mmCIF file of C-alpha atoms and ligand atoms in Angstrom:
data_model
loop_
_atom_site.group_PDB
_atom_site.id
_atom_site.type_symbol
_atom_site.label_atom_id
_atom_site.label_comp_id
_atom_site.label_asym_id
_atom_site.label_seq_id
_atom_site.Cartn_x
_atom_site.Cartn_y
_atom_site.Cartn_z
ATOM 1 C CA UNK A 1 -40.935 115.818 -91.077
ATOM 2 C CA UNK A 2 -43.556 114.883 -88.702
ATOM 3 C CA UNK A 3 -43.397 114.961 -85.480
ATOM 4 C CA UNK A 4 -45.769 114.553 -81.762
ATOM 5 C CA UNK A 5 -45.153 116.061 -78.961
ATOM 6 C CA UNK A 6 -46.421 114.028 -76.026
ATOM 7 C CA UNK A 7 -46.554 114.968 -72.652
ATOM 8 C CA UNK A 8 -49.085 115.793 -69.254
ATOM 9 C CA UNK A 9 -51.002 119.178 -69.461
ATOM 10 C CA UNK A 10 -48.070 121.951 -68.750
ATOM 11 C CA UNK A 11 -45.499 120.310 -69.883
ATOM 12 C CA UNK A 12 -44.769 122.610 -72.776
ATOM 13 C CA UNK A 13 -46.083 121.211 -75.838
ATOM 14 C CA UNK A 14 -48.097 124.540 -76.731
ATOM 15 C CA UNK A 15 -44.915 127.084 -76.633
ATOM 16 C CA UNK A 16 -42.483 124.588 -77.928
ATOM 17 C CA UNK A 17 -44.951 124.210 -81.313
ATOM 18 C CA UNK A 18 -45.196 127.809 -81.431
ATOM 19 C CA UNK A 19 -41.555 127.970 -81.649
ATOM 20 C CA UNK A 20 -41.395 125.491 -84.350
ATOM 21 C CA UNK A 21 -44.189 127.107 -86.739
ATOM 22 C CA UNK A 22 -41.951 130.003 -86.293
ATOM 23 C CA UNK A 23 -38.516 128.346 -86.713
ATOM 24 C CA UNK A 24 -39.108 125.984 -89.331
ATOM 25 C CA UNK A 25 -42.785 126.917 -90.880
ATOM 26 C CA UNK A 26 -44.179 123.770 -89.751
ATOM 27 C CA UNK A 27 -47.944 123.037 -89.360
ATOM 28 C CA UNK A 28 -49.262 123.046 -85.412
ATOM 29 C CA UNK A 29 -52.044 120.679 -84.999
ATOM 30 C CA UNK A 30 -53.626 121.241 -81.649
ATOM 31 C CA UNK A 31 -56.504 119.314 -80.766
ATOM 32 C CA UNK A 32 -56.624 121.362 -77.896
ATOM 33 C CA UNK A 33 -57.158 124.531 -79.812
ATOM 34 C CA UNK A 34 -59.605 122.260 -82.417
ATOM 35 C CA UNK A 35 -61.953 121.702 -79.580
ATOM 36 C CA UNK A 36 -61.813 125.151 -78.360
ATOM 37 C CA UNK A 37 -63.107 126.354 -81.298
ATOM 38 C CA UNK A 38 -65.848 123.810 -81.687
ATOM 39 C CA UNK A 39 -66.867 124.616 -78.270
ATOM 40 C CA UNK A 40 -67.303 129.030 -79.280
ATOM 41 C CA UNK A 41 -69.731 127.253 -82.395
ATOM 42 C CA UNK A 42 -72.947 127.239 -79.390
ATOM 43 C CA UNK A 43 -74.039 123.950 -81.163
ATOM 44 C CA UNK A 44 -75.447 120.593 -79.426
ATOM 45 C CA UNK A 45 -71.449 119.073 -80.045
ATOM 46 C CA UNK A 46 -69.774 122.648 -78.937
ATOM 47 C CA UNK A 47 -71.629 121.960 -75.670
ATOM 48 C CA UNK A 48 -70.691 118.372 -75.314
ATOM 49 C CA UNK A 49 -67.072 118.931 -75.906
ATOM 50 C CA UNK A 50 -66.863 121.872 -73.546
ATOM 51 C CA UNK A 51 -68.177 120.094 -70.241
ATOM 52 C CA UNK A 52 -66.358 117.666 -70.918
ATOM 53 C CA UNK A 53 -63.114 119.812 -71.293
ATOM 54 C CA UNK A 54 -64.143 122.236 -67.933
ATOM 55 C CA UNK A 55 -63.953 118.930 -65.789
ATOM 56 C CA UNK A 56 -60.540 117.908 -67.309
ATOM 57 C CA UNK A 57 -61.733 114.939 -69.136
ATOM 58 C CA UNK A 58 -60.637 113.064 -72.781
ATOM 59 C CA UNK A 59 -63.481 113.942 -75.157
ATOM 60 C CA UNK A 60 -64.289 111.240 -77.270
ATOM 61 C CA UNK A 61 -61.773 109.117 -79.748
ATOM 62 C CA UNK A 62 -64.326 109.539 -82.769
ATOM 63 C CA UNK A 63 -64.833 113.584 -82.402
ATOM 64 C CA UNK A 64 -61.095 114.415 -82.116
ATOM 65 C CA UNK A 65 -59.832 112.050 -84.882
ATOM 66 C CA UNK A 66 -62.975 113.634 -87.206
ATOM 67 C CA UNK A 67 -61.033 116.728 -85.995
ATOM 68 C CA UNK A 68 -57.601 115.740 -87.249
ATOM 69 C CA UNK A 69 -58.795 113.905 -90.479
ATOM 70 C CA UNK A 70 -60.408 117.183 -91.623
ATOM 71 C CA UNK A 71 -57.230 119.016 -90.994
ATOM 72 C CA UNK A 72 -54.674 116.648 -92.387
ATOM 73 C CA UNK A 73 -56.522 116.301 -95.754
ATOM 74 C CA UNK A 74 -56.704 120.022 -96.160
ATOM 75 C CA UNK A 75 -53.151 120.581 -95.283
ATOM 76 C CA UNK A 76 -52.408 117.938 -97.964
ATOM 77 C CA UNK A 77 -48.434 118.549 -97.465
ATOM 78 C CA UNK A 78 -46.480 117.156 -94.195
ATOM 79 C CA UNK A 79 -44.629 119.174 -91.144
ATOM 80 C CA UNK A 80 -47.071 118.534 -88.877
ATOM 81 C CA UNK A 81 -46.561 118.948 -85.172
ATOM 82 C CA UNK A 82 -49.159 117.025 -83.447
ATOM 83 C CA UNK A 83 -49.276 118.976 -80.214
ATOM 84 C CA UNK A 84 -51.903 117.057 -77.769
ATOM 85 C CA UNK A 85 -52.393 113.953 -80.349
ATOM 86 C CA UNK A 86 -52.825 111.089 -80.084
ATOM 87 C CA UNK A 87 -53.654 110.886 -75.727
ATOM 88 C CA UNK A 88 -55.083 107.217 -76.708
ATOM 89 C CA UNK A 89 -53.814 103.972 -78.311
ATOM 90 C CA UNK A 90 -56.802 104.022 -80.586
ATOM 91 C CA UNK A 91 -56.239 107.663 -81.509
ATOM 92 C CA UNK A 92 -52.564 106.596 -82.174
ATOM 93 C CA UNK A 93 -53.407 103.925 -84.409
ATOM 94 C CA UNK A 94 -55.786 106.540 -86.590
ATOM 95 C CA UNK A 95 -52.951 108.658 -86.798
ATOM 96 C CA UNK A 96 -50.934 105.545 -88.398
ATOM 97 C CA UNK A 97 -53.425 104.560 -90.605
ATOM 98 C CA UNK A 98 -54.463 108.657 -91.866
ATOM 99 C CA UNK A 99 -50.602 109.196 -92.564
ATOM 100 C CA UNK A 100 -50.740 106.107 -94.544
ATOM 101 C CA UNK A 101 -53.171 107.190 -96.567
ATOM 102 C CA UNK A 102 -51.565 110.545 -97.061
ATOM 103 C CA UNK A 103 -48.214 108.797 -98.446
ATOM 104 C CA UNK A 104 -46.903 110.669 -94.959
ATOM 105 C CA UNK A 105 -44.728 108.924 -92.157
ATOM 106 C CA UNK A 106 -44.045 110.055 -88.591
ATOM 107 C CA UNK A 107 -40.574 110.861 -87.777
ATOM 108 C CA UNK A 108 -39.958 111.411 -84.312
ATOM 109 C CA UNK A 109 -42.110 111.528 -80.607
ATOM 110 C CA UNK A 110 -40.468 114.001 -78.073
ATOM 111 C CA UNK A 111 -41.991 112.740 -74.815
ATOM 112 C CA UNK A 112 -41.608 116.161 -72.641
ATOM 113 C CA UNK A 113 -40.798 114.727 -68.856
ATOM 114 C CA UNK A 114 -42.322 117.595 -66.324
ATOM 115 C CA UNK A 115 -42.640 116.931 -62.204
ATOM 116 C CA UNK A 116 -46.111 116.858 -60.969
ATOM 117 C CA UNK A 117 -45.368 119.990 -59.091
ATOM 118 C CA UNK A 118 -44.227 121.621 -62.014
ATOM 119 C CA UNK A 119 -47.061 121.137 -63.591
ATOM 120 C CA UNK A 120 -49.396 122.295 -61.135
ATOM 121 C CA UNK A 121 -47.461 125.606 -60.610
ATOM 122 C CA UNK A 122 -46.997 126.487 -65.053
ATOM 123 C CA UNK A 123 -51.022 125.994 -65.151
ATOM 124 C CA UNK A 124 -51.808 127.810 -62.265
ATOM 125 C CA UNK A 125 -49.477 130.758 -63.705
ATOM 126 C CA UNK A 126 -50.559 130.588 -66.837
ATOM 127 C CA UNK A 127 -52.525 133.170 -69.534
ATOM 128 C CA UNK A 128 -52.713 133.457 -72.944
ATOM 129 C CA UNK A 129 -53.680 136.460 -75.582
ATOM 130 C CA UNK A 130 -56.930 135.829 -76.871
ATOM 131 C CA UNK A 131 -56.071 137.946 -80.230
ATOM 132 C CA UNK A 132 -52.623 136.672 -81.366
ATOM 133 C CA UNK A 133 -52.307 132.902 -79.416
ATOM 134 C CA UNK A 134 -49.160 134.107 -77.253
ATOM 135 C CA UNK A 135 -48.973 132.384 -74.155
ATOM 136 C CA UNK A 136 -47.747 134.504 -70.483
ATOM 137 C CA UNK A 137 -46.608 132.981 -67.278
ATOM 138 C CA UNK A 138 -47.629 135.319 -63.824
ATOM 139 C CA UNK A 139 -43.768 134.692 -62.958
ATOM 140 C CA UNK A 140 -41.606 132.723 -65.421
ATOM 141 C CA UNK A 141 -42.958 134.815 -68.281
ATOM 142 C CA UNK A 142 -45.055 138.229 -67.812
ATOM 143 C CA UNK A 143 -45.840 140.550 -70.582
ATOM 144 C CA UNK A 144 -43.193 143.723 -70.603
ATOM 145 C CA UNK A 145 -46.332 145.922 -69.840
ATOM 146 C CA UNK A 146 -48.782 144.098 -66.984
ATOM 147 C CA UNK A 147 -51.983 143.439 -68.924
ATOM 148 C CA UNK A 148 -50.734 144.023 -72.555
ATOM 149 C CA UNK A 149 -49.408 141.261 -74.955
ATOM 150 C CA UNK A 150 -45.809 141.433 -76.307
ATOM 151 C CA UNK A 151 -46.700 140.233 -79.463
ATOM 152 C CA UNK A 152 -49.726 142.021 -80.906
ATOM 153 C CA UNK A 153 -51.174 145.216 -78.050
ATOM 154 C CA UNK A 154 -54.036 143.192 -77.128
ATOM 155 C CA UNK A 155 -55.016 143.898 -73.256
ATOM 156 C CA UNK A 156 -57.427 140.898 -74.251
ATOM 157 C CA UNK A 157 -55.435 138.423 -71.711
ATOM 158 C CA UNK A 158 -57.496 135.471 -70.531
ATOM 159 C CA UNK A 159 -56.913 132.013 -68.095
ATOM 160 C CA UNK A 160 -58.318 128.669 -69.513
ATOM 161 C CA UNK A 161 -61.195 127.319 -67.706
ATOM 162 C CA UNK A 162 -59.921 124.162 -67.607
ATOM 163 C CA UNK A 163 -56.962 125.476 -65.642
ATOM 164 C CA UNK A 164 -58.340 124.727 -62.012
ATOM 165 C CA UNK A 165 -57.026 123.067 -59.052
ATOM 166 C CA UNK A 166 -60.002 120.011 -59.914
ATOM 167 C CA UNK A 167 -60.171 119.654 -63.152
ATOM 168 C CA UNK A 168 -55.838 119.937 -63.051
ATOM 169 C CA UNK A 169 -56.045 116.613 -60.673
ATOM 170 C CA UNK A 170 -58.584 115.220 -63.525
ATOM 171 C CA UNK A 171 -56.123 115.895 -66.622
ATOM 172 C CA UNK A 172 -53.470 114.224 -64.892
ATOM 173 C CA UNK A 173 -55.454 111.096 -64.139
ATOM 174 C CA UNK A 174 -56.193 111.157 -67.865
ATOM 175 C CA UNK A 175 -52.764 111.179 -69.281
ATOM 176 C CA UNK A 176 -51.591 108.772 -66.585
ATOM 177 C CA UNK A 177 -54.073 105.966 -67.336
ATOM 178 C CA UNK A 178 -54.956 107.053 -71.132
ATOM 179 C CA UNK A 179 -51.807 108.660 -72.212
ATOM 180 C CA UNK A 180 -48.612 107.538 -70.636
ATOM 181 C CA UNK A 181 -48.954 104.241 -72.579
ATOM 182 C CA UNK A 182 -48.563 105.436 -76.072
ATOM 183 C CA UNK A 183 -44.402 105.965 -74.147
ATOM 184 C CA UNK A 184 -43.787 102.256 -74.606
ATOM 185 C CA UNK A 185 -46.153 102.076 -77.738
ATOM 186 C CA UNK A 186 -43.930 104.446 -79.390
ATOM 187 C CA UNK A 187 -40.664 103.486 -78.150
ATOM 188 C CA UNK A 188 -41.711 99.918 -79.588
ATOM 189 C CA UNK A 189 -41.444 101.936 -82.932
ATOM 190 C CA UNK A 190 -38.244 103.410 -82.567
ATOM 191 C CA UNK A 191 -39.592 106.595 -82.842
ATOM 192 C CA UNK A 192 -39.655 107.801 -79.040
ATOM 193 C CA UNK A 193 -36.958 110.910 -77.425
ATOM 194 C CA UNK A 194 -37.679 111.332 -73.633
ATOM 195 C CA UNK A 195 -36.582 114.891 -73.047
ATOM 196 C CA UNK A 196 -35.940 116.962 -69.546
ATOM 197 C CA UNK A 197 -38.993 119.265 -69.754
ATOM 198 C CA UNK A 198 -37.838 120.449 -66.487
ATOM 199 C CA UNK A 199 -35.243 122.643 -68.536
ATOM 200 C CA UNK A 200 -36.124 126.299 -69.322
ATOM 201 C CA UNK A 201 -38.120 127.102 -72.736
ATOM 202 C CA UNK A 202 -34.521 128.005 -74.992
ATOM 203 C CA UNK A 203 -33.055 124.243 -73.558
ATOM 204 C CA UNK A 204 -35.831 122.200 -74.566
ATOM 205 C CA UNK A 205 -36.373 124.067 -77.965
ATOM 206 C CA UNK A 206 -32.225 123.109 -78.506
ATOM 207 C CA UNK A 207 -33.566 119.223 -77.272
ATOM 208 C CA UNK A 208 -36.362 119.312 -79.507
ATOM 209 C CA UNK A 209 -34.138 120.600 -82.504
ATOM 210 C CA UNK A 210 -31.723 117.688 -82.086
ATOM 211 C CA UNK A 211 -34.301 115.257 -82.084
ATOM 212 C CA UNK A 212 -35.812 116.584 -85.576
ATOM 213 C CA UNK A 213 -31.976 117.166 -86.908
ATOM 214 C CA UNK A 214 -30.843 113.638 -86.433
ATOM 215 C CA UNK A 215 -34.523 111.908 -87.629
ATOM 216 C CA UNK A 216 -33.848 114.346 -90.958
ATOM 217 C CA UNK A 217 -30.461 112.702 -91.497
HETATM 218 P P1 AP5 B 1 -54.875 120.710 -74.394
HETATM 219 O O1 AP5 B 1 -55.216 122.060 -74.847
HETATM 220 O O2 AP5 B 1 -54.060 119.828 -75.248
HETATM 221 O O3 AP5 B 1 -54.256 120.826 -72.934
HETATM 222 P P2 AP5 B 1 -53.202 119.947 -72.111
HETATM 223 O O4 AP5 B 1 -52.699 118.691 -72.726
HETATM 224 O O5 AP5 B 1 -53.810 119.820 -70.774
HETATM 225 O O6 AP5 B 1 -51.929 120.755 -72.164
HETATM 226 P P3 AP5 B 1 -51.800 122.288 -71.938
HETATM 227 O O7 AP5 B 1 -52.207 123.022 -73.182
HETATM 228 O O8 AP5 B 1 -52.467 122.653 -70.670
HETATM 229 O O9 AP5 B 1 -50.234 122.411 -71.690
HETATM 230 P P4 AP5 B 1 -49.019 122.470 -72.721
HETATM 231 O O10 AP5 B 1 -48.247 121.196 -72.638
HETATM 232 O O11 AP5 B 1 -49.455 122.928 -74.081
HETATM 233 O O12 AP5 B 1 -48.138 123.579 -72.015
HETATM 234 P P5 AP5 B 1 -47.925 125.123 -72.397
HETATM 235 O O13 AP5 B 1 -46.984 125.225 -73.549
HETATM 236 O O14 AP5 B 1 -49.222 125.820 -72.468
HETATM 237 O O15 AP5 B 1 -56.236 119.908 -74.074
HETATM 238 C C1 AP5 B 1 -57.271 120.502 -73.320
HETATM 239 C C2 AP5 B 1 -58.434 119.541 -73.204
HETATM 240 O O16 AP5 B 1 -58.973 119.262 -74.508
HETATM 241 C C3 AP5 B 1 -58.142 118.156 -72.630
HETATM 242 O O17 AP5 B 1 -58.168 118.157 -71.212
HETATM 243 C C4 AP5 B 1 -59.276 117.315 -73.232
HETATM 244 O O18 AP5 B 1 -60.498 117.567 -72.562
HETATM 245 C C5 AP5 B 1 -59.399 117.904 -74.620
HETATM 246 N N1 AP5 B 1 -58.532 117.239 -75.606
HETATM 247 C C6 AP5 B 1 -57.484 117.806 -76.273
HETATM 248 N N2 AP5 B 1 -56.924 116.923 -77.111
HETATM 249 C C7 AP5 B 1 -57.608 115.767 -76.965
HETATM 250 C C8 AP5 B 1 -57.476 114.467 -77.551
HETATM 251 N N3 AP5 B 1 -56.510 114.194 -78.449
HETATM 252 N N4 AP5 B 1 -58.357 113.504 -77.154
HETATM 253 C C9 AP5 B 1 -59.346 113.756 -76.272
HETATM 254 N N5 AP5 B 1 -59.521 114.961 -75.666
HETATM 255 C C10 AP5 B 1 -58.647 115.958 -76.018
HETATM 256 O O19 AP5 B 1 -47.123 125.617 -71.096
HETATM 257 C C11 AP5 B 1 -47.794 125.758 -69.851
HETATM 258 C C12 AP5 B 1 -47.231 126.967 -69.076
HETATM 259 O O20 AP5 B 1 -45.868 126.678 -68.721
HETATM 260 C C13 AP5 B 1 -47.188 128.278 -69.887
HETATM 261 O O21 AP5 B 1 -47.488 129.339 -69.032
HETATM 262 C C14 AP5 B 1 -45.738 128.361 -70.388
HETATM 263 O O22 AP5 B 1 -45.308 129.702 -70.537
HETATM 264 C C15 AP5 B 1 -44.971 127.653 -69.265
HETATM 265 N N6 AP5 B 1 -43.808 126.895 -69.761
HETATM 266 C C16 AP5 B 1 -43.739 126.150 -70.888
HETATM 267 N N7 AP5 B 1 -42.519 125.564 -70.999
HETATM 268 C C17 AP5 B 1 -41.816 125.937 -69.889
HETATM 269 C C18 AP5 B 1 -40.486 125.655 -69.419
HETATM 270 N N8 AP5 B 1 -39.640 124.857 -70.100
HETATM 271 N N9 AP5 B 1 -40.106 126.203 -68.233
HETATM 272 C C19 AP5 B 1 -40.959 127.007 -67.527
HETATM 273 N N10 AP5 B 1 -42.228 127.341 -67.928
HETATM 274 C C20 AP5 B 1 -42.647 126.788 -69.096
HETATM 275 MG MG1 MG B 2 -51.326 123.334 -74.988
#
């Protein structure tokens, strides 16, 4: 089962793949978390990638679908959540053709629908453990000790750099005019479930496992 989970920055893709990894051992493929780690490398490309990230823009089509070709043939298997991937018609139709040549199929698209204001206020809230990947909220969800993470002890809590009033207004540009056509593009295929991403966390996870329930049966 293969699924993408589409939707503007904040909308929840990040914790709802999480979830599945945990809940059904599938694969999270973050290009998000790809090109963060290419940008800690210090090479020529790591610096490339990470001014373009700072000011909120799409880094190029070629570098991010080099990104997910490397990962996808090393996985080999399928249960990939694409979290972040495709944000482009051309990166969707790489995705087509590397499944293809996997034997592999997509399954389902859960477009996450979040209010602009929404948005705005999970980023500005948000921090993540730099150790163990767990992701914090300053209100909706704050460690049980200030400073310490849940999961693994680490007091090694950071904020994205990307997650700025400017470069915010910049991401959302992007996945209006880049992103928000692959909606009709996949609903062409069949293959598109809108979901309220207004809901809390457990209500969309329920959503999400619906969606991937009925495209299993
Ligand atoms: P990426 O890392 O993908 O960032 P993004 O799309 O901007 O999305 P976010 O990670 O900010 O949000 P999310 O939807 O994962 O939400 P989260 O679960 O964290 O990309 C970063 C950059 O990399 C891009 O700007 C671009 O430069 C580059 N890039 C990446 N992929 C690319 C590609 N394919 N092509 C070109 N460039 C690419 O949740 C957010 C907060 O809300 C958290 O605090 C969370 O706790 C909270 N929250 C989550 N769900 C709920 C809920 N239901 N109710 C209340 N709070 C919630
Ligand atoms: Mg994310």
């Amino acid at each position: 089962m293969n699924l993408i989970l589409l939707g503007p920055p904040g909308a929840g893709k990040g914790t709802q793949a999480k979830r599945l990894v945990e809940s059904r051992g599938m694969i999270q493929l973050s290009t998000g978390d790809m090109l963060r780690d290419a940008r800690r490398s210090e090479t020529p490309l790591g610096a490339q990638v990470a001014a373009i990230m700072d000011a909120g823009g799409l880094v190029t089509d070629e570098i991010v679908i080099d990104l997910i070709e490397e990962k996808l043939t090393a996985a080999g298997g399928g249960g990939f959540i694409f979290d972040g991937f495709p944000r482009t018609l051309a990166q969707a139709d790489a995705l087509d053709a590397l499944l293809g040549r996997l034997g592999q199929t997509l399954d389902a698209v859960v477009e996450m629908r979040v209010d602009d204001e929404a948005l705005v206020d999970r980023i500005a809230g948000r921090f993540t453990c730099r150790d163990c990947g767990e992701m914090y909220h300053d209100t909706t969800r704050p460690p049980l000790i200030p400073g310490k993470c849940d999961v693994c002890g680490s007091d090694d809590l950071y904020r994205r750099p990307d997650d700025n009033a400017d470069s915010l207004r910049t991401r959302l540009l992007e996945y209006y005019k880049k992103t928000s056509p692959l909606i009709g593009y996949y609903h062409a295929k069949g293959l598109l479930s809108p979901l309220d991403g207004m809901e809390d966390i457990a209500t969309v996870a329920r959503g999400i496992d619906a969606v991937l329930d009925s495209a299993a049966s």
